Short mmCIF file of C-alpha atoms in Angstrom, two decimals:
data_model
loop_
_atom_site.label_atom_id
_atom_site.label_comp_id
_atom_site.label_asym_id
_atom_site.label_seq_id
_atom_site.Cartn_x
_atom_site.Cartn_y
_atom_site.Cartn_z
CA MET A 1 43.04 -30.19 187.03
CA LEU A 2 41.91 -28.15 190.05
CA LYS A 3 38.70 -27.16 188.29
CA LEU A 4 38.00 -30.79 187.44
CA LEU A 5 38.50 -31.77 191.09
CA SER A 6 36.24 -28.93 192.20
CA TYR A 7 33.13 -30.54 190.64
CA PRO A 8 32.75 -33.48 193.07
CA LEU A 9 33.97 -31.37 196.00
CA SER A 10 31.41 -28.68 195.16
CA ILE A 11 28.59 -31.23 195.16
CA ILE A 12 29.68 -32.48 198.59
CA TYR A 13 30.02 -28.91 199.90
CA TYR A 14 26.66 -27.70 198.64
CA THR A 15 24.97 -30.81 200.06
CA CYS A 16 26.44 -30.15 203.51
CA PHE A 17 25.68 -26.43 203.22
CA LEU A 18 22.01 -27.07 202.41
CA ILE A 19 21.65 -29.70 205.15
CA LEU A 20 22.99 -27.21 207.71
CA LEU A 21 20.55 -24.49 206.64
CA ILE A 22 17.57 -26.85 206.67
CA PHE A 23 18.58 -28.43 209.99
CA PHE A 24 19.03 -25.12 211.81
CA HIS A 25 15.88 -23.47 210.47
CA PRO A 26 13.44 -25.12 212.91
CA ILE A 27 16.03 -24.78 215.68
CA GLN A 28 16.09 -21.03 215.10
CA TRP A 29 12.30 -20.88 215.06
CA PHE A 30 12.07 -22.83 218.32
CA CYS A 31 14.77 -20.79 220.07
CA PHE A 32 13.27 -17.47 219.00
CA ASN A 33 9.63 -18.28 219.77
CA VAL A 34 10.17 -20.21 222.99
CA PHE A 35 13.26 -18.68 224.61
CA GLY A 36 13.70 -15.33 222.88
CA TYR A 37 16.55 -13.31 221.42
CA GLN A 38 19.54 -14.70 223.33
CA ALA A 39 18.70 -18.33 222.56
CA HIS A 40 18.04 -17.48 218.94
CA LYS A 41 21.38 -15.69 218.69
CA LYS A 42 23.16 -18.71 220.17
CA SER A 43 21.59 -20.97 217.55
CA VAL A 44 22.70 -18.59 214.80
CA ASP A 45 26.23 -18.46 216.22
CA ILE A 46 26.48 -22.25 216.19
CA LEU A 47 25.22 -22.34 212.61
CA GLN A 48 27.93 -19.87 211.58
CA PHE A 49 30.58 -22.04 213.23
CA PHE A 50 29.52 -24.99 211.10
CA LEU A 51 29.20 -22.90 207.93
CA VAL A 52 32.72 -21.55 208.39
CA HIS A 53 34.19 -25.00 208.91
CA CYS A 54 32.10 -26.50 206.13
CA THR A 55 34.28 -24.62 203.64
CA LYS A 56 37.17 -26.90 204.63
CA LEU A 57 35.55 -29.48 202.36
CA LEU A 58 36.80 -27.26 199.54
CA GLY A 59 40.30 -26.98 200.99
CA THR A 60 39.54 -23.46 202.17
CA ARG A 61 41.58 -21.85 204.93
CA ILE A 62 40.20 -18.82 206.77
CA SER A 63 42.36 -16.41 208.75
CA PHE A 64 40.69 -13.78 210.90
CA ASN A 65 43.28 -11.33 212.19
CA ASN A 66 41.83 -9.22 214.98
CA GLU A 67 44.43 -7.66 217.25
CA GLN A 68 42.12 -4.83 218.30
CA ASN A 69 40.73 -4.50 221.81
CA ILE A 70 37.17 -3.68 220.82
CA PRO A 71 34.91 -3.11 223.85
CA LEU A 72 31.71 -5.06 224.28
CA ASN A 73 28.35 -3.38 224.85
CA THR A 74 29.29 -0.56 222.51
CA PRO A 75 27.52 0.27 219.24
CA LEU A 76 29.74 -0.69 216.31
CA ILE A 77 29.63 0.01 212.62
CA ILE A 78 31.67 -2.68 210.90
CA VAL A 79 32.66 -1.52 207.43
CA ALA A 80 34.17 -4.01 204.97
CA ASN A 81 34.80 -4.56 201.31
CA HIS A 82 32.59 -7.21 199.74
CA GLN A 83 33.84 -10.05 197.55
CA SER A 84 31.35 -12.90 197.98
CA MET A 85 28.77 -14.46 200.28
CA TYR A 86 31.73 -16.09 202.04
CA ASP A 87 32.51 -12.75 203.67
CA ILE A 88 29.50 -13.08 205.92
CA SER A 89 29.74 -16.18 208.11
CA PRO A 90 33.33 -15.51 209.26
CA ILE A 91 32.37 -11.98 210.33
CA MET A 92 29.32 -13.32 212.15
CA TRP A 93 31.32 -16.05 213.88
CA TYR A 94 34.50 -14.22 214.82
CA MET A 95 32.68 -11.02 215.80
CA ARG A 96 29.77 -12.84 217.47
CA LYS A 97 30.34 -11.25 220.89
CA HIS A 98 29.34 -7.93 219.34
CA HIS A 99 25.95 -9.16 218.02
CA THR A 100 26.49 -8.53 214.31
CA LYS A 101 23.50 -7.37 212.24
CA PHE A 102 23.41 -6.75 208.52
CA ILE A 103 21.96 -4.39 205.95
CA SER A 104 20.73 -6.87 203.35
CA LYS A 105 18.79 -6.70 200.13
CA MET A 106 15.09 -7.46 200.35
CA GLU A 107 15.36 -10.57 198.19
CA LEU A 108 17.31 -12.43 200.88
CA GLY A 109 14.43 -12.10 203.33
CA LYS A 110 12.47 -15.02 201.92
CA GLY A 111 13.04 -18.47 200.52
CA ILE A 112 16.42 -19.31 202.07
CA PRO A 113 16.26 -21.69 205.07
CA SER A 114 17.86 -20.26 208.23
CA VAL A 115 19.30 -17.23 206.42
CA SER A 116 15.98 -15.55 205.66
CA TYR A 117 14.60 -16.31 209.12
CA ASN A 118 17.60 -14.76 210.84
CA LEU A 119 17.50 -11.67 208.65
CA ARG A 120 13.81 -11.15 209.44
CA HIS A 121 13.94 -11.89 213.18
CA GLY A 122 17.54 -11.45 214.34
CA GLY A 123 17.79 -7.66 214.20
CA SER A 124 19.10 -7.10 210.66
CA VAL A 125 17.36 -4.85 208.15
CA LEU A 126 16.09 -5.68 204.68
CA ILE A 127 16.12 -2.90 202.11
CA ASP A 128 14.92 -2.36 198.58
CA ARG A 129 18.02 -0.86 197.00
CA LYS A 130 15.95 0.52 194.11
CA ASN A 131 13.51 2.33 196.41
CA PRO A 132 15.02 5.11 198.55
CA ARG A 133 11.61 5.79 200.11
CA GLN A 134 11.80 2.37 201.73
CA SER A 135 15.54 1.90 202.18
CA LEU A 136 16.55 5.21 203.76
CA PRO A 137 13.92 5.19 206.58
CA ALA A 138 14.69 1.50 207.16
CA ILE A 139 18.41 2.26 207.61
CA MET A 140 17.54 5.14 209.96
CA LYS A 141 15.45 2.84 212.13
CA PHE A 142 18.19 0.21 211.98
CA GLY A 143 20.76 2.76 213.18
CA GLU A 144 18.54 3.69 216.11
CA TYR A 145 18.26 0.00 216.99
CA ILE A 146 22.06 -0.43 216.88
CA GLU A 147 22.58 2.63 219.10
CA ALA A 148 19.90 1.68 221.65
CA ASN A 149 20.84 -2.00 221.93
CA LYS A 150 24.61 -1.66 221.48
CA ARG A 151 24.80 -4.06 218.56
CA ALA A 152 27.18 -4.14 215.60
CA ALA A 153 25.92 -3.04 212.20
CA VAL A 154 27.77 -4.62 209.29
CA ILE A 155 27.74 -2.67 206.04
CA PHE A 156 29.40 -3.29 202.68
CA PRO A 157 29.45 0.21 201.19
CA GLU A 158 30.52 -0.95 197.72
CA GLY A 159 26.87 -1.93 197.29
CA THR A 160 27.67 -5.10 195.33
CA ARG A 161 30.27 -7.84 195.33
CA SER A 162 33.59 -7.52 193.56
CA LYS A 163 33.89 -10.48 191.20
CA ASP A 164 37.68 -10.29 190.91
CA GLY A 165 38.68 -8.73 194.23
CA THR A 166 39.13 -5.23 192.79
CA PRO A 167 37.43 -2.82 195.22
CA LYS A 168 34.63 -0.61 193.96
CA PRO A 169 34.00 2.99 195.06
CA PHE A 170 32.05 3.31 198.30
CA GLN A 171 28.42 4.36 198.09
CA THR A 172 28.30 6.45 201.23
CA LYS A 173 24.63 7.37 201.77
CA GLY A 174 23.74 4.37 203.94
CA LEU A 175 26.91 4.72 205.97
CA GLU A 176 26.27 8.43 206.50
CA ILE A 177 22.80 7.64 207.86
CA LEU A 178 24.19 4.98 210.21
CA LEU A 179 26.79 7.39 211.55
CA LYS A 180 24.12 10.02 212.16
CA LYS A 181 21.89 7.58 214.03
CA THR A 182 24.69 5.95 216.09
CA PRO A 183 26.56 8.93 217.60
CA SER A 184 28.33 6.81 220.23
CA SER A 185 29.52 4.15 217.79
CA LEU A 186 32.98 2.86 217.01
CA VAL A 187 33.68 2.37 213.32
CA VAL A 188 35.58 -0.86 212.68
CA PRO A 189 37.15 -1.26 209.22
CA ILE A 190 37.78 -4.80 207.95
CA SER A 191 39.73 -5.73 204.82
CA ILE A 192 38.75 -9.01 203.14
CA ASN A 193 41.00 -10.83 200.68
CA ASN A 194 40.43 -13.76 198.35
CA SER A 195 36.82 -14.68 199.16
CA TRP A 196 35.98 -13.86 195.52
CA LYS A 197 38.05 -16.88 194.52
CA MET A 198 35.39 -19.14 196.05
CA GLN A 199 33.20 -18.23 193.07
CA ARG A 200 35.84 -17.63 190.44
CA TYR A 201 33.98 -20.04 188.11
CA GLY A 202 30.54 -18.79 189.12
CA LYS A 203 28.25 -20.59 191.55
CA PHE A 204 29.30 -24.01 190.25
CA PRO A 205 31.83 -25.42 190.50
CA MET A 206 33.36 -23.74 193.53
CA GLY A 207 36.93 -22.48 193.72
CA ILE A 208 39.02 -24.79 195.88
CA GLY A 209 42.19 -24.48 197.94
CA ASN A 210 41.71 -20.80 198.78
CA HIS A 211 43.07 -18.82 201.72
CA ILE A 212 40.51 -16.17 202.72
CA SER A 213 41.88 -13.54 205.08
CA PHE A 214 40.18 -10.90 207.21
CA LYS A 215 42.08 -8.06 208.85
CA VAL A 216 40.38 -5.95 211.51
CA HIS A 217 41.80 -2.43 211.67
CA LYS A 218 41.91 0.10 214.49
CA PRO A 219 38.41 1.26 215.51
CA LEU A 220 37.61 4.94 215.11
CA LYS A 221 35.29 6.90 217.39
CA ALA A 222 32.59 8.44 215.23
CA ALA A 223 32.15 11.31 217.71
CA LEU A 224 35.72 12.48 217.10
CA PHE A 225 34.96 13.22 213.44
CA PRO A 226 32.63 16.23 213.04
CA ASN A 227 33.10 15.81 209.30
CA LYS A 228 31.68 12.34 208.61
CA LYS A 229 32.89 12.35 205.01
CA GLU A 230 36.43 12.64 206.36
CA LEU A 231 35.79 9.60 208.55
CA ILE A 232 34.34 7.62 205.66
CA ASN A 233 37.27 8.52 203.39
CA SER A 234 39.71 7.41 206.09
CA VAL A 235 37.93 4.09 206.54
CA GLU A 236 37.74 3.48 202.78
CA THR A 237 41.44 4.23 202.37
CA THR A 238 42.41 1.91 205.24
CA ILE A 239 40.33 -0.97 203.86
CA LYS A 240 41.50 -0.63 200.28
CA GLU A 241 45.17 -0.25 201.14
CA ASN A 242 44.99 -3.72 202.66
CA ILE A 243 43.29 -5.46 199.74
CA HIS A 244 45.75 -7.56 197.76
CA SER A 245 45.30 -8.45 194.12
#
């Protein structure tokens, strides 16, 4: 019955989702080219607000539990498990004061209204995951940007989405590079639950009536961990211990 109901709701949702992306694309272009970074960021923040609330059309409830006192104007490395594309907008919206930037696959850098433009011009980095000669130097440069500008790098070390919520082993190379290039950073683990259920049937129809939860854990000072593998293992353990099946 729920799956049957999800068909018309999914059509309504995808229509609204596409309208938002198309509507905000020229707004982003105008803000970036006329007023610069801060105006562009504001337009992206507003878009994320609408994208988050657009999921309510599917009966989705989002909880973002952040009891941490994370300082502003400090480089952050936000590390999270990855369950679906619906992990992204809530992190961007609820962590917006920290200027979140993403490590994204090259394919997302073209053809998607608003999304591709922001990835190319908003400070994120696009990598070819099959080409270390491109991806590793790009992540190094990205880390230097995060350190110099005190932004927040968001990385999903599993490398790909979990289709059933079961966490995958962390691929640590990119995270190790980020830690090396952002010596003053705070590492912020986030556990994400149930966003995979949004695509439990695939891209269409959507899963409906889901409660997606985000839990922000205690930040860790990268400088206090001479052994970065120990830091990464601690972060991975913290995240995975708070993922519920």
